[in-house]
Amino acid sequence: MILLERIADHYNDIADQTAVDSVSDGVVSYGELWEKSGKLANYIEEKMGADKSPIVVYGHKQPYMIIYFLACVRSGRAYCPEDISVPDDRVRSIIERTGCGMILTAEKEHDVLSGAAAEVIDIDKAEEIEAVQPEMITEDKAVSGSDTFYIIFTSGSTGTPKGVQISADDLDSFTSWSIHLGYGPEDKEGAVFMNQAPFSFDLSVMDLYTSLASGGTLKTIDRKTQDDMSALMKTFGESHLNYWISTPSFATMCCGMPEFCEDHMPDMRAFLFCGEALTNTTARRLREKFPKAKIVNTYGPTEATCAVTSAEITDEMINSDEPLPVGVPGPNTRINIRGLDGREMPEGERGEIIISGKNVSTGYFRDEAQTDKVFFDDGMRHYHSGDEGFIKEGQLHFTERMDFQIKYHGYRIELGDIENNLLKEPGIDAAAVVPRMREGAVKNLVAFIAGMGDPKDPFGEGKKIKDALREKLPDYMIPKKIVFLDKMPVTPNGKADRKALKGMVR
Ligand code: AMP
C-alpha cells in the first residue's frame, strides 16, 4: 500500500522527525511510530491468528492512537476509532457489532471497555509488549487493495450508527490527491498540520493521513484546549501551524479572537475545509486575518473517503454574491448530477450528486441492505450522496441535503437517529426533531414529542429526557429544547409535518 510505504520511507529517511505532537500527551517521532506499531502489530498477529475482525481503538488525541491505528493495519486488520466523546452505550454497541477480539486504548480510565469480550491493551501493556517483542511485523501482513483499512461509524437514520468501510485502495486514492491540496507534497515534508476533529470523525483523515503521507508533523489539539479559547490561542501561537484542517464552524469561532491572525500565527500556509458549507463571510474574515494563506474548500462524505472535490477560494469568489463552490474532483473521481429520473442534468441544473471512482467505499460494515440502497457497482464504484448540487463552469456547487441528514458544527446527524432514540423513552409515542436555523446554518435542535401530555414541570421532564438521551447519543445530538405536544401534526400521508413544526421554532 502506497501510504504505508511512504511512512516506512519516512522511518528510513526522517526517523527523528516528530510525526505526532499532542498538546498534553507528548510526541512520537517517525522512528518510534514505525517501530512501536510494528512490534504491536506482531503481537496482534500472534494473539489473533485467524481472527481478522476489526480492532476498536479507543481514546482521544494521544499519539498512541496513531501508533495503534498503524499497528492494526500492519497486522492486516482494520481499525475502528472511537473517541472519548462517543457515549458509553454507543461505544459498547459498536464493540459488540464489530465482534472485535481486541481493543487498544490510549485512555488510563477505560471502564466502558470492561464488559467487552475482548482483550484490552492499554498504554502500559503496549509498552510492556514493545519492550519484549523482538521484531517488527513483516510488511506482507499489512492490509492492501480492497482490504478494509478503517471503519468509521456515522449517524444512521434508524437510530443505529452505520459503519463506513474504507479500504487501503480508497485511502491511497485519497492521499495521492490530498497531498496536493493547497501546495504540493514537496512543500509538506516537515510541515505542521493541525488536527482538530476527533479521530472518530472522518474529517481527521484529511489531516492525519495527508500529514503522514507527506512526512509532516500532526499537531493534535485536545477537547480541553479547544474548549478554552485563551489556551487554544496560546497553543496556536506556539505550534508553528502550516496547514489548518477543520470544519468551517471551528474557524468561524476562532475568527472572534484577536490573536487568530497572521501576526500571531505567521507560519500559516493554507486553510483546508470540509464537512459543511464554507460561507463567504467566514472566507472573507480569514482573508483579512491571514492575507498570505490559501483557503481551500473541499467536499465529500465519509462514504467517499473524506473529500473528493476542492476549490481554491479566490477574492473574486469571496466577493461575489454566489455561495462558494466546492470545486473540481480529483483525478480518481467523477462527479455526476442526476435528476429524479436518473438522467444526467445539464450544466447549471440541480440534482443529486453522484460520486464515482476509487475513493468510494466498499459499503457499510455487515449491512448489505443499507449498502445496496446507496452504493452501486458497474465496474466502478458509485455512491448516491443524498446531497443536492449543480455544476457550473466545471465547479461543483453544493446546495442542500435531499433528506433528513443535517450538519451541526460540522457533525453529521441523521434526525431519525435522535427521533428513534427518543421513541425508546417511556411515554413518548411520536417524536420529530427540527433544526433551528440562523444565517443558513443550524443553530440548535428542537425536539417535538407527543404522548406525554402536558407535563406540570416541562423543564424538569425535558431535562430527564435529555439526560436519558445523553447515555446513548453524543452531546452535539442532544436537542436544546424539548417541546411537549398533545398530538404530533401530520401530513396527509401520515408523516410528521416538519413544515408546520419548523414554523413553531421560529
Ligand atoms: P461526513 O460524512 O460527516 O463528512 O458528512 C458528509 C456530508 O457533509 C456531505 O454529504 C455533505 O452533506 C456535507 N458536506 C461535506 N463537505 C461540504 C462542503 N464543503 N459544503 C457543504 N456541505 C458539505
Short mmCIF file of N, CA, C and O and ligand atoms in Angstrom, two decimals, residues 154 201-203 248 273-278 297-303 306 325-326 383 385-387 398 400-401 405 407 410-412, ligand 1:
data_model
loop_
_atom_site.label_atom_id
_atom_site.label_comp_id
_atom_site.label_asym_id
_atom_site.label_seq_id
_atom_site.Cartn_x
_atom_site.Cartn_y
_atom_site.Cartn_z
N THR A 154 -20.99 6.41 11.45
CA THR A 154 -21.67 7.71 11.36
C THR A 154 -23.13 7.51 11.76
O THR A 154 -23.63 6.38 11.75
N PHE A 201 -14.31 10.97 13.62
CA PHE A 201 -14.97 11.81 12.61
C PHE A 201 -14.03 11.81 11.41
O PHE A 201 -12.84 12.10 11.55
N ASP A 202 -14.55 11.52 10.21
CA ASP A 202 -13.64 11.27 9.08
C ASP A 202 -12.90 12.50 8.60
O ASP A 202 -11.94 12.38 7.84
N LEU A 203 -13.29 13.68 9.04
CA LEU A 203 -12.51 14.87 8.69
C LEU A 203 -11.06 14.71 9.14
O LEU A 203 -10.13 15.20 8.50
N PRO A 248 -15.64 24.54 8.82
CA PRO A 248 -15.75 26.00 8.83
C PRO A 248 -16.23 26.53 10.17
O PRO A 248 -15.78 27.61 10.61
N PHE A 273 -10.79 23.20 4.34
CA PHE A 273 -12.09 23.00 5.00
C PHE A 273 -12.85 21.85 4.37
O PHE A 273 -12.75 21.61 3.17
N CYS A 274 -13.65 21.18 5.20
CA CYS A 274 -14.55 20.16 4.68
C CYS A 274 -15.67 19.95 5.70
O CYS A 274 -15.58 20.42 6.82
N GLY A 275 -16.71 19.25 5.28
CA GLY A 275 -17.73 18.79 6.23
C GLY A 275 -18.99 19.61 6.27
O GLY A 275 -20.02 19.11 6.69
N GLU A 276 -18.95 20.85 5.87
CA GLU A 276 -20.15 21.69 5.87
C GLU A 276 -19.84 22.92 5.02
O GLU A 276 -18.69 23.14 4.62
N ALA A 277 -20.88 23.72 4.77
CA ALA A 277 -20.70 24.87 3.87
C ALA A 277 -19.74 25.90 4.46
O ALA A 277 -19.85 26.25 5.65
N LEU A 278 -18.81 26.34 3.63
CA LEU A 278 -17.94 27.46 4.00
C LEU A 278 -18.62 28.71 3.47
O LEU A 278 -18.89 28.82 2.26
N ASN A 297 -11.63 25.04 -0.16
CA ASN A 297 -12.89 24.43 0.24
C ASN A 297 -12.94 23.03 -0.36
O ASN A 297 -12.73 22.87 -1.56
N THR A 298 -13.17 22.01 0.45
CA THR A 298 -13.29 20.66 -0.10
C THR A 298 -14.64 20.09 0.30
O THR A 298 -15.25 20.55 1.26
N TYR A 299 -15.05 19.09 -0.46
CA TYR A 299 -16.37 18.49 -0.23
C TYR A 299 -16.27 16.97 -0.31
O TYR A 299 -15.54 16.45 -1.17
N GLY A 300 -17.01 16.31 0.53
CA GLY A 300 -17.12 14.85 0.40
C GLY A 300 -17.74 14.23 1.63
O GLY A 300 -17.78 14.85 2.69
N PRO A 301 -18.26 13.03 1.49
CA PRO A 301 -18.80 12.28 2.63
C PRO A 301 -17.83 11.22 3.11
O PRO A 301 -16.92 10.80 2.38
N THR A 302 -18.06 10.73 4.33
CA THR A 302 -17.27 9.61 4.87
C THR A 302 -17.25 8.46 3.87
O THR A 302 -16.23 7.79 3.71
N GLU A 303 -18.37 8.24 3.17
CA GLU A 303 -18.51 7.11 2.25
C GLU A 303 -17.59 7.22 1.02
O GLU A 303 -17.46 6.27 0.27
N CYS A 306 -13.61 10.91 2.99
CA CYS A 306 -13.38 12.28 3.47
C CYS A 306 -13.71 13.37 2.46
O CYS A 306 -14.59 14.17 2.70
N PRO A 325 -18.04 27.79 -4.34
CA PRO A 325 -18.10 26.43 -4.92
C PRO A 325 -17.35 25.44 -4.04
O PRO A 325 -16.53 25.83 -3.22
N VAL A 326 -17.64 24.14 -4.24
CA VAL A 326 -16.84 23.13 -3.54
C VAL A 326 -15.80 22.54 -4.48
O VAL A 326 -14.98 21.72 -4.06
N TYR A 383 -21.62 6.19 -5.54
CA TYR A 383 -22.32 6.46 -4.28
C TYR A 383 -23.35 7.57 -4.46
O TYR A 383 -23.02 8.64 -4.98
N SER A 385 -24.97 10.37 -2.97
CA SER A 385 -24.59 11.14 -1.78
C SER A 385 -25.78 11.64 -0.98
O SER A 385 -25.64 11.96 0.21
N GLY A 386 -26.96 11.77 -1.62
CA GLY A 386 -28.09 12.38 -0.92
C GLY A 386 -27.92 13.89 -0.81
O GLY A 386 -28.72 14.57 -0.18
N ASP A 387 -26.86 14.41 -1.43
CA ASP A 387 -26.63 15.86 -1.47
C ASP A 387 -27.16 16.40 -2.79
O ASP A 387 -26.99 15.76 -3.83
N PHE A 398 -22.52 22.81 -3.89
CA PHE A 398 -23.43 22.07 -3.02
C PHE A 398 -24.59 22.99 -2.70
O PHE A 398 -24.37 24.16 -2.36
N GLU A 400 -28.07 21.68 -1.05
CA GLU A 400 -28.69 21.26 0.22
C GLU A 400 -28.80 19.75 0.28
O GLU A 400 -28.58 19.05 -0.71
N ARG A 401 -29.20 19.24 1.45
CA ARG A 401 -29.45 17.82 1.60
C ARG A 401 -30.82 17.48 1.03
O ARG A 401 -31.74 18.30 1.06
N GLN A 405 -30.80 14.39 6.88
CA GLN A 405 -29.45 14.46 7.48
C GLN A 405 -29.08 15.94 7.56
O GLN A 405 -29.35 16.70 6.64
N LYS A 407 -26.03 18.98 9.19
CA LYS A 407 -24.71 19.22 9.73
C LYS A 407 -24.83 20.25 10.84
O LYS A 407 -25.45 21.30 10.64
N GLY A 410 -20.49 21.02 11.85
CA GLY A 410 -19.69 20.08 11.06
C GLY A 410 -20.00 18.62 11.36
O GLY A 410 -19.60 17.74 10.62
N TYR A 411 -20.72 18.34 12.44
CA TYR A 411 -21.04 16.95 12.77
C TYR A 411 -22.25 16.49 11.96
O TYR A 411 -23.23 17.23 11.84
N ARG A 412 -22.15 15.28 11.46
CA ARG A 412 -23.23 14.71 10.65
C ARG A 412 -24.26 14.06 11.55
O ARG A 412 -23.93 13.22 12.38
P1 AMP B 1 -19.41 13.49 6.73
O1 AMP B 1 -19.66 12.11 6.24
O2 AMP B 1 -19.56 13.66 8.19
O3 AMP B 1 -18.11 14.03 6.23
O4 AMP B 1 -20.55 14.39 6.07
C1 AMP B 1 -20.71 14.44 4.69
C2 AMP B 1 -21.73 15.46 4.32
O5 AMP B 1 -21.30 16.76 4.75
C3 AMP B 1 -21.89 15.60 2.83
O6 AMP B 1 -22.70 14.59 2.29
C4 AMP B 1 -22.49 17.00 2.73
O7 AMP B 1 -23.86 16.95 3.04
C5 AMP B 1 -21.75 17.75 3.83
N1 AMP B 1 -20.57 18.45 3.31
C6 AMP B 1 -19.33 17.98 3.20
N2 AMP B 1 -18.49 18.93 2.70
C7 AMP B 1 -19.25 20.02 2.44
C8 AMP B 1 -18.99 21.31 1.89
N3 AMP B 1 -17.78 21.71 1.52
N4 AMP B 1 -20.04 22.16 1.76
C9 AMP B 1 -21.28 21.80 2.15
N5 AMP B 1 -21.58 20.60 2.68
C10 AMP B 1 -20.59 19.71 2.83
#
